[in-house]
mmCIF file of C-alpha atoms in Angstrom:
data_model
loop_
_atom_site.group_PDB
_atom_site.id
_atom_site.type_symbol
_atom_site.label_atom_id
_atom_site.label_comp_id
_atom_site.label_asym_id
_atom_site.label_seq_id
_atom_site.Cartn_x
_atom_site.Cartn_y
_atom_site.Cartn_z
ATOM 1 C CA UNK A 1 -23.943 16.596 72.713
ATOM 2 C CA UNK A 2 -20.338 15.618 73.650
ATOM 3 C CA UNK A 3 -18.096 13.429 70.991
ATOM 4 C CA UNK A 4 -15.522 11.282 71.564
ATOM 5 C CA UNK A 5 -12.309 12.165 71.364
ATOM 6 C CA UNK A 6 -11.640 9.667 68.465
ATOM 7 C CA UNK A 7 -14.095 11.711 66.188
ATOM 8 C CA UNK A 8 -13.610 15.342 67.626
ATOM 9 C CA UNK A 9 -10.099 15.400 65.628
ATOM 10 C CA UNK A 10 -11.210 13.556 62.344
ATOM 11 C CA UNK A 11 -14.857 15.779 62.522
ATOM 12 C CA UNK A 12 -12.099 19.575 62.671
ATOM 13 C CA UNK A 13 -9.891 18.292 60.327
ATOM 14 C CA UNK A 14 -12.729 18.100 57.645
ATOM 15 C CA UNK A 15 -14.362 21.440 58.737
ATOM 16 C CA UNK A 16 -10.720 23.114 58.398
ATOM 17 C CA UNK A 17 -10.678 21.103 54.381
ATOM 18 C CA UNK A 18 -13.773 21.976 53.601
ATOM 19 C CA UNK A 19 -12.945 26.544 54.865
ATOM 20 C CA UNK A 20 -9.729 26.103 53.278
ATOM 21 C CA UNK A 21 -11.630 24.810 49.759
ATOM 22 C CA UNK A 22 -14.421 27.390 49.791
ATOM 23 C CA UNK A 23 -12.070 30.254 50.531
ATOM 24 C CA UNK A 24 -9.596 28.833 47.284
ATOM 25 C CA UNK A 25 -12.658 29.216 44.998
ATOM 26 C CA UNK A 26 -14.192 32.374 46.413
ATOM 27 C CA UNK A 27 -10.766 34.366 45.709
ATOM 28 C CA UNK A 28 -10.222 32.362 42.115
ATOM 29 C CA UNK A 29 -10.119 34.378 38.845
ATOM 30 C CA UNK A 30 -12.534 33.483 36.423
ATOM 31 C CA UNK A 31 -11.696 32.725 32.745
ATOM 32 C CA UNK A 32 -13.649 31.445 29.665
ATOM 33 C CA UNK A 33 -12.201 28.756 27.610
ATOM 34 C CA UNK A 34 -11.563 29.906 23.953
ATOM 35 C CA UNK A 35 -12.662 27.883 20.831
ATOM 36 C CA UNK A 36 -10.427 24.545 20.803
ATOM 37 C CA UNK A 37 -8.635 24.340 17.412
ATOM 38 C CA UNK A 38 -8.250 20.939 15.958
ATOM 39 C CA UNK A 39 -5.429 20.731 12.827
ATOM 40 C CA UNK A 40 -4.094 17.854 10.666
ATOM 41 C CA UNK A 41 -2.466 17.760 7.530
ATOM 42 C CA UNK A 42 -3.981 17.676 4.736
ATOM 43 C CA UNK A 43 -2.602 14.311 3.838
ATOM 44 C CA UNK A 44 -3.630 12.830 6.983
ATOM 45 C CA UNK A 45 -6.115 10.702 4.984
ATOM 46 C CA UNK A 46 -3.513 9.050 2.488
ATOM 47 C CA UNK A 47 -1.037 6.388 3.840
ATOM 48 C CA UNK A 48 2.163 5.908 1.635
ATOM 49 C CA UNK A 49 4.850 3.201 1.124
ATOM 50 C CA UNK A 50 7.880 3.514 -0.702
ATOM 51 C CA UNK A 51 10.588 1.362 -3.160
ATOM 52 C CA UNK A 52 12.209 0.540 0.439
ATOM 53 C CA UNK A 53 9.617 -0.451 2.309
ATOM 54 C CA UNK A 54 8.240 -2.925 -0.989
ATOM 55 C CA UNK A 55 11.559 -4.321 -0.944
ATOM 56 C CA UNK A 56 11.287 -5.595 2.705
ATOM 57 C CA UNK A 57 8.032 -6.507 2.129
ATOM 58 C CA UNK A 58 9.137 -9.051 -0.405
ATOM 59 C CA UNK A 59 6.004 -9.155 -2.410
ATOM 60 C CA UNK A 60 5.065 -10.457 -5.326
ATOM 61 C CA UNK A 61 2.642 -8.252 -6.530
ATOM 62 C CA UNK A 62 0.930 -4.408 -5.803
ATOM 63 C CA UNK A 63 -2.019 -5.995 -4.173
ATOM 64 C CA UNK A 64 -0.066 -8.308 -1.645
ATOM 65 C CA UNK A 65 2.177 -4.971 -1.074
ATOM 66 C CA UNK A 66 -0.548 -3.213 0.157
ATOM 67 C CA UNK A 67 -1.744 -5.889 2.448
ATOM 68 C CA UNK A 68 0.181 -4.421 5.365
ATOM 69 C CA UNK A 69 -2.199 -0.835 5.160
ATOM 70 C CA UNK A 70 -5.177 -0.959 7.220
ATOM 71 C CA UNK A 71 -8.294 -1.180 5.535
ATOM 72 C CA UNK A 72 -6.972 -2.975 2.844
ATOM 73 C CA UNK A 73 -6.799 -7.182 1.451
ATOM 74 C CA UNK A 74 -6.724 -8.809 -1.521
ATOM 75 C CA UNK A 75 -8.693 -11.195 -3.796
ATOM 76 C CA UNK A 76 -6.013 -14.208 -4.882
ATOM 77 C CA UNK A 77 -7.532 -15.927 -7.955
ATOM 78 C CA UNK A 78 -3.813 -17.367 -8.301
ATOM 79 C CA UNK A 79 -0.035 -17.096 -7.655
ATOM 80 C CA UNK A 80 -0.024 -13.295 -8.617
ATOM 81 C CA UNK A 81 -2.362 -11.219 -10.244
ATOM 82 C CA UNK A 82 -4.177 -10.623 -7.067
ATOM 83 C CA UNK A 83 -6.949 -7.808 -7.176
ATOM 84 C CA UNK A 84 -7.002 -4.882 -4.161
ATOM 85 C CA UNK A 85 -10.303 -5.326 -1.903
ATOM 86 C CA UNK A 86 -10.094 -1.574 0.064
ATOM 87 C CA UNK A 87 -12.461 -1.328 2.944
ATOM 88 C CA UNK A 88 -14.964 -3.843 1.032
ATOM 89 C CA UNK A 89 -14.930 -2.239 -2.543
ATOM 90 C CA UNK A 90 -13.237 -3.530 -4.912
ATOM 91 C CA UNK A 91 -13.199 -3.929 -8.866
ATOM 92 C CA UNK A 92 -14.273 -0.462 -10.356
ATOM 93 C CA UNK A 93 -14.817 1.222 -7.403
ATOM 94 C CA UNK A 94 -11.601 1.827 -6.761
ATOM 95 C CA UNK A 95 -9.743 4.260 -9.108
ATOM 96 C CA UNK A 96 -6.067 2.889 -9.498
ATOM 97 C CA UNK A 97 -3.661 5.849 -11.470
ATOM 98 C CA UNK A 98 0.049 4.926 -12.683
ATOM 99 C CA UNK A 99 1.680 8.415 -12.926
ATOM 100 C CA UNK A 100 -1.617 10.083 -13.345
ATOM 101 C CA UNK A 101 -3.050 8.136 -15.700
ATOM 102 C CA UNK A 102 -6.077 6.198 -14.749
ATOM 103 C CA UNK A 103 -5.781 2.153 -15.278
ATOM 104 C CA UNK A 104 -8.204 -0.647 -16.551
ATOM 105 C CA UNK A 105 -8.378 -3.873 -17.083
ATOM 106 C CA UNK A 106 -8.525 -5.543 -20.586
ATOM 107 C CA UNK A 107 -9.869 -9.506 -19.662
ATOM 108 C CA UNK A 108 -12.672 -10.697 -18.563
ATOM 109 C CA UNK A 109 -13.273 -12.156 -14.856
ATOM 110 C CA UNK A 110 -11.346 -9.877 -13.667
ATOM 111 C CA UNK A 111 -8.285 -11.872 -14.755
ATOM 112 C CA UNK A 112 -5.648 -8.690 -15.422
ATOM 113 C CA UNK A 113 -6.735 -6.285 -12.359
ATOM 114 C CA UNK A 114 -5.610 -2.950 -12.830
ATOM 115 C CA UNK A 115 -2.832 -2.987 -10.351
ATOM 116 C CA UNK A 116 -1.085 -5.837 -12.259
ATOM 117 C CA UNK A 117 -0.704 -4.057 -15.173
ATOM 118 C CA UNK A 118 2.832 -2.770 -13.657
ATOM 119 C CA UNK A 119 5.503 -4.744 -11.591
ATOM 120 C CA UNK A 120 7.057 -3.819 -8.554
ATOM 121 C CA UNK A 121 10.263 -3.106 -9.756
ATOM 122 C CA UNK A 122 8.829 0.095 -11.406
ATOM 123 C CA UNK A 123 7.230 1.458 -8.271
ATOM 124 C CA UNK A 124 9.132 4.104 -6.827
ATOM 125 C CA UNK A 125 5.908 5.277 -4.340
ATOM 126 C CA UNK A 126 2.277 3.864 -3.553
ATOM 127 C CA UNK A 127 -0.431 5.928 -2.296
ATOM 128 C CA UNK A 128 -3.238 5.114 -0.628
ATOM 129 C CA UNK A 129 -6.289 7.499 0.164
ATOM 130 C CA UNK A 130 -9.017 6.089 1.531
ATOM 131 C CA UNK A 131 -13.205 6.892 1.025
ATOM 132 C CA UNK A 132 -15.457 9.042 -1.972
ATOM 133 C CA UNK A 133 -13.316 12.172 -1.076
ATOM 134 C CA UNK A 134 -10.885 12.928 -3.367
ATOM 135 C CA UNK A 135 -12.556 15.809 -5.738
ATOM 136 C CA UNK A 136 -9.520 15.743 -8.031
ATOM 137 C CA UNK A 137 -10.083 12.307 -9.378
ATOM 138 C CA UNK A 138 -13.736 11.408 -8.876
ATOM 139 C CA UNK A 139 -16.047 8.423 -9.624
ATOM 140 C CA UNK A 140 -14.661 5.997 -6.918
ATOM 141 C CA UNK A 141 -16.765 4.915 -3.871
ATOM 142 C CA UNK A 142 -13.792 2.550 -1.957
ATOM 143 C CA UNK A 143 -10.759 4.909 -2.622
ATOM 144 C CA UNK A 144 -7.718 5.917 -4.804
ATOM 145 C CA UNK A 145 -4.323 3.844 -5.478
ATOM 146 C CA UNK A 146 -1.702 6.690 -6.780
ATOM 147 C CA UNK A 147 1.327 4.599 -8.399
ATOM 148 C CA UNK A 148 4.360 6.438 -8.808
ATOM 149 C CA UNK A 149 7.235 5.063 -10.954
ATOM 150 C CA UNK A 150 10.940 5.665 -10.256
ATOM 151 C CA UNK A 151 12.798 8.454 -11.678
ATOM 152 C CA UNK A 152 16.530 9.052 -13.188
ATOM 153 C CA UNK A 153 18.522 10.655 -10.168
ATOM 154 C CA UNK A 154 21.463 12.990 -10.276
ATOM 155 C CA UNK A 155 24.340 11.395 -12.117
ATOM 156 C CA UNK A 156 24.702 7.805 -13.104
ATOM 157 C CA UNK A 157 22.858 5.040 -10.690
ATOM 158 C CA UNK A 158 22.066 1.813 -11.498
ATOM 159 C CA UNK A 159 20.844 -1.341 -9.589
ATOM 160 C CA UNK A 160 19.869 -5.308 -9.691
ATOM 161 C CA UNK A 161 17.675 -7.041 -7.508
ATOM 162 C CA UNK A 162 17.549 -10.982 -6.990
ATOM 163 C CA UNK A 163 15.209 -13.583 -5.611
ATOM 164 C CA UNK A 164 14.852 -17.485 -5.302
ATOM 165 C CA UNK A 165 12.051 -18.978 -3.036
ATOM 166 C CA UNK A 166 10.270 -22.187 -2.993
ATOM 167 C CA UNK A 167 8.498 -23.536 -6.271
ATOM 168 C CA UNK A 168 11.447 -22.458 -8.076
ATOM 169 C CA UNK A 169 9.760 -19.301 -7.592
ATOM 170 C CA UNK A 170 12.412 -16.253 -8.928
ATOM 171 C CA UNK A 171 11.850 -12.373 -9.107
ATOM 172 C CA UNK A 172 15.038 -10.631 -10.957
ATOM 173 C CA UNK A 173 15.176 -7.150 -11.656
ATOM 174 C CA UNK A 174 17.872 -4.659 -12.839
ATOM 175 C CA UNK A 175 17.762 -0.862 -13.796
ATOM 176 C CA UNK A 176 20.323 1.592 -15.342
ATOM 177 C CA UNK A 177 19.815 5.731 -14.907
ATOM 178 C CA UNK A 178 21.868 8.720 -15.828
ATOM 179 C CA UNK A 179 20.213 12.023 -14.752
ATOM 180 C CA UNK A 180 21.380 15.787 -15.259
ATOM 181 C CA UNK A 181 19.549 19.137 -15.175
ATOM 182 C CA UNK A 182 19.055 19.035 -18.870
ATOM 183 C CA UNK A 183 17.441 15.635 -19.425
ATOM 184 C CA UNK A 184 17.342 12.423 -17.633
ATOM 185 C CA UNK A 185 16.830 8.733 -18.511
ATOM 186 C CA UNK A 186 15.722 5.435 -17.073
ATOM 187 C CA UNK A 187 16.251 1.862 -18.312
ATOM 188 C CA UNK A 188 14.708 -1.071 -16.377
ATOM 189 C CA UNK A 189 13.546 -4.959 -16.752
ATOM 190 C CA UNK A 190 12.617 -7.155 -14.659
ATOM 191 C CA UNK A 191 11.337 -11.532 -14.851
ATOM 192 C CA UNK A 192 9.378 -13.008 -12.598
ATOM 193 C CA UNK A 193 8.381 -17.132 -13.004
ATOM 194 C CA UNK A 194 7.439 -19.596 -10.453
ATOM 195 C CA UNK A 195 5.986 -23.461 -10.707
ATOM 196 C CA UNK A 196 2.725 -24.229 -8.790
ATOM 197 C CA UNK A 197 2.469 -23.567 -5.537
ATOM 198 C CA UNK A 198 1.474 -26.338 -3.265
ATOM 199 C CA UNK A 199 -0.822 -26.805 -0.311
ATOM 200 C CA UNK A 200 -0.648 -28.607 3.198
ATOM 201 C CA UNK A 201 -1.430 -31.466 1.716
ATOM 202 C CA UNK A 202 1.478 -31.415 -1.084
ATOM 203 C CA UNK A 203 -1.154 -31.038 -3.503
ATOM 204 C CA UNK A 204 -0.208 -28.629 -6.083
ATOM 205 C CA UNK A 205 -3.267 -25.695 -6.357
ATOM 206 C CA UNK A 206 -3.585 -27.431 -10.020
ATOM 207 C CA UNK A 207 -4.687 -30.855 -8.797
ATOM 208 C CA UNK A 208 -6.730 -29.692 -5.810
ATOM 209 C CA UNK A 209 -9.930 -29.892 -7.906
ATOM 210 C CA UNK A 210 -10.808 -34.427 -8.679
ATOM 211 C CA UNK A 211 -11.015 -35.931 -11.693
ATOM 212 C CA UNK A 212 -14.756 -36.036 -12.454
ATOM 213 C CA UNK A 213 -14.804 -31.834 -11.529
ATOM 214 C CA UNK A 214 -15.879 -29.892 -15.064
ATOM 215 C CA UNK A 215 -13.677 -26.932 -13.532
ATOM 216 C CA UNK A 216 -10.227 -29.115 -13.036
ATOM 217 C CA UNK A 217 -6.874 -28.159 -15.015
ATOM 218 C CA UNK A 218 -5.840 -30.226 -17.852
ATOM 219 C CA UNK A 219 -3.559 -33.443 -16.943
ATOM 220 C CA UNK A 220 -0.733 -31.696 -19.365
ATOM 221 C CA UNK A 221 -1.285 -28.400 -16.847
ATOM 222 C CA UNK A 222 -0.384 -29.920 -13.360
ATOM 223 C CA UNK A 223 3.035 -28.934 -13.426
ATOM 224 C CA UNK A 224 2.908 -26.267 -15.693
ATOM 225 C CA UNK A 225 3.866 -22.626 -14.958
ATOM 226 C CA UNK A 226 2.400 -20.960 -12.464
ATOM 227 C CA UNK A 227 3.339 -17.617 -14.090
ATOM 228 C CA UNK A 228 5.960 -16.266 -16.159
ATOM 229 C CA UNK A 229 6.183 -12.826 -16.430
ATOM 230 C CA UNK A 230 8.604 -10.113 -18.477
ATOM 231 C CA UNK A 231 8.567 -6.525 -18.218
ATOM 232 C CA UNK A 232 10.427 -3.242 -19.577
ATOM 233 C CA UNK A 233 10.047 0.177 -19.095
ATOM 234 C CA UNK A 234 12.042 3.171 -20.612
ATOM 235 C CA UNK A 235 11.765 7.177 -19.163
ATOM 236 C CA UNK A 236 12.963 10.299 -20.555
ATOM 237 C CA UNK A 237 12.906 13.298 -19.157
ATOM 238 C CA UNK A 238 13.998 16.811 -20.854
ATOM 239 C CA UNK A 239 14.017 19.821 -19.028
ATOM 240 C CA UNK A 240 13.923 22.959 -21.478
ATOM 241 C CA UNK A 241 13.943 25.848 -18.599
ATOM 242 C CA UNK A 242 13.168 26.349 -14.540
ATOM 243 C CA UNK A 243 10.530 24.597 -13.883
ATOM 244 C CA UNK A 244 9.460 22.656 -17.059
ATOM 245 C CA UNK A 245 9.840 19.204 -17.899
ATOM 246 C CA UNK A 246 8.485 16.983 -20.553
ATOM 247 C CA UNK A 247 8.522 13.285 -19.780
ATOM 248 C CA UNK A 248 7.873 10.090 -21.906
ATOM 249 C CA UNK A 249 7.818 6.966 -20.870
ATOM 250 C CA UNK A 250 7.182 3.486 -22.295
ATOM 251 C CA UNK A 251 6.214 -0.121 -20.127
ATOM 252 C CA UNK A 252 5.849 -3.047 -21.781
ATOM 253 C CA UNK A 253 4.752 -6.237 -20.205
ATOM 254 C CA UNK A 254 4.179 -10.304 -21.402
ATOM 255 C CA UNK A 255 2.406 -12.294 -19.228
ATOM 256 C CA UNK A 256 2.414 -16.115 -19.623
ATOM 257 C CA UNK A 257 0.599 -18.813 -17.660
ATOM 258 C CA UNK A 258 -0.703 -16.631 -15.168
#
């Protein structure tokens, strides 16, 4: 049978592709794929934020500080106080540890969460690790919330911090530090107050509920405080020999209003 012309050259030009492929793979070495390794480190699962990034964060509280992880929101009962929600659990399902030391809430209705129990100003690190699998500090189906508070540096160091938003709204803070290799120690306090907050209406969140309501606030309570908060916290360090270190540290805190 005789071709055309036009599909004599296309019909070679395969044959010589398809030689040229099955002579490639003839002459090929072989080789066997090993095992693949897959590595991560082993804190891969926990997420972190530090004094720094809180500060740009502007937050009022732990919980809305940790809004900005994955995985995690918050339950806002009121202008601060607000109670961590961590991949749905929440309450005593998640273990929350200031410094190693495991936190609870005193009130009932969940009115003090456990985060609350410490201001911002002492944080010096947050961490977050997610899921029942920490084996060091068991008993918690959502996750763990590691606080860590600041430490006394090297030398003398101090610091103040100042805020003013809407609602008369004000978060002040100050801390003083001298640290050496014998002994170290930390002075800090901060206030934090603020009126009602208001919605898009103008309505303050203390006259949202009417009149005839059984669950409205007081008449004398509409333009009361939304929350008025003081806090102190002392840290001393000694450091007897290499690689020993006793540390104390008090935190003191009077809520008002909240």
């Amino acid at each position: 049978m005789h071709l055309p012309q036009s599909v004599q050259f296309p019909l070679m030009i395969y044959c010589l592709f398809i030689c040229l492929m099955f002579f490639k793979f003839s002459f090929a070495d072989e080789f066997i794929l090993e095992g693949i390794e897959i590595k991560a480190k082993k804190d891969a699962m926990i997420e972190r934020i530090d004094r720094a990034e809180i500060r740009e964060l502007n937050k009022k509280d732990i919980g809305e500080a940790l809004e900005d992880i994955g995985g995690i929101s918050k339950v806002r009962k009121g202008s601060i106080a607000n109670d961590i929600v961590l991949r749905g659990f929440q309450k005593d399902n998640i273990n929350v540890l200031v410094d190693g030391m495991r936190v609870y809430g005193a009130c009932p209705n969940r009115m003090d969460p456990a985060a609350s129990h410490i201001d911002l100003s002492e944080v010096d690190q947050i961490e977050v690790l997610k899921g029942p699998f920490d084996v060091l500090n068991p008993g918690s189906m959502g996750g763990l919330i590691n606080i860590r508070t600041r430490s006394a540096r090297p030398g003398f160091d101090n610091g103040f911090f100042v805020n003013y938003e809407s609602f008369n709204s004000t978060d002040n803070s100050a801390f003083l530090s001298y640290g050496s290799k014998k002994f170290s120690l930390l002075l800090g306090g901060s206030y934090k107050f603020s009126r009602p907050y208001k919605d898009g209406s103008g309505l303050r969140f203390t006259e949202i509920y009417p009149e005839n309501s059984p669950n409205r606030y007081k008449n004398f309570s509409k333009n009361a405080t939304a929350y008025s908060i003081k806090t102190g916290w002392i840290k001393l360090a000694i450091n007897p020999s290499l690689n020993h270190s006793l540390e104390i540290s008090y935190s003191r805190q009077m809520a008002d209003d909240v």
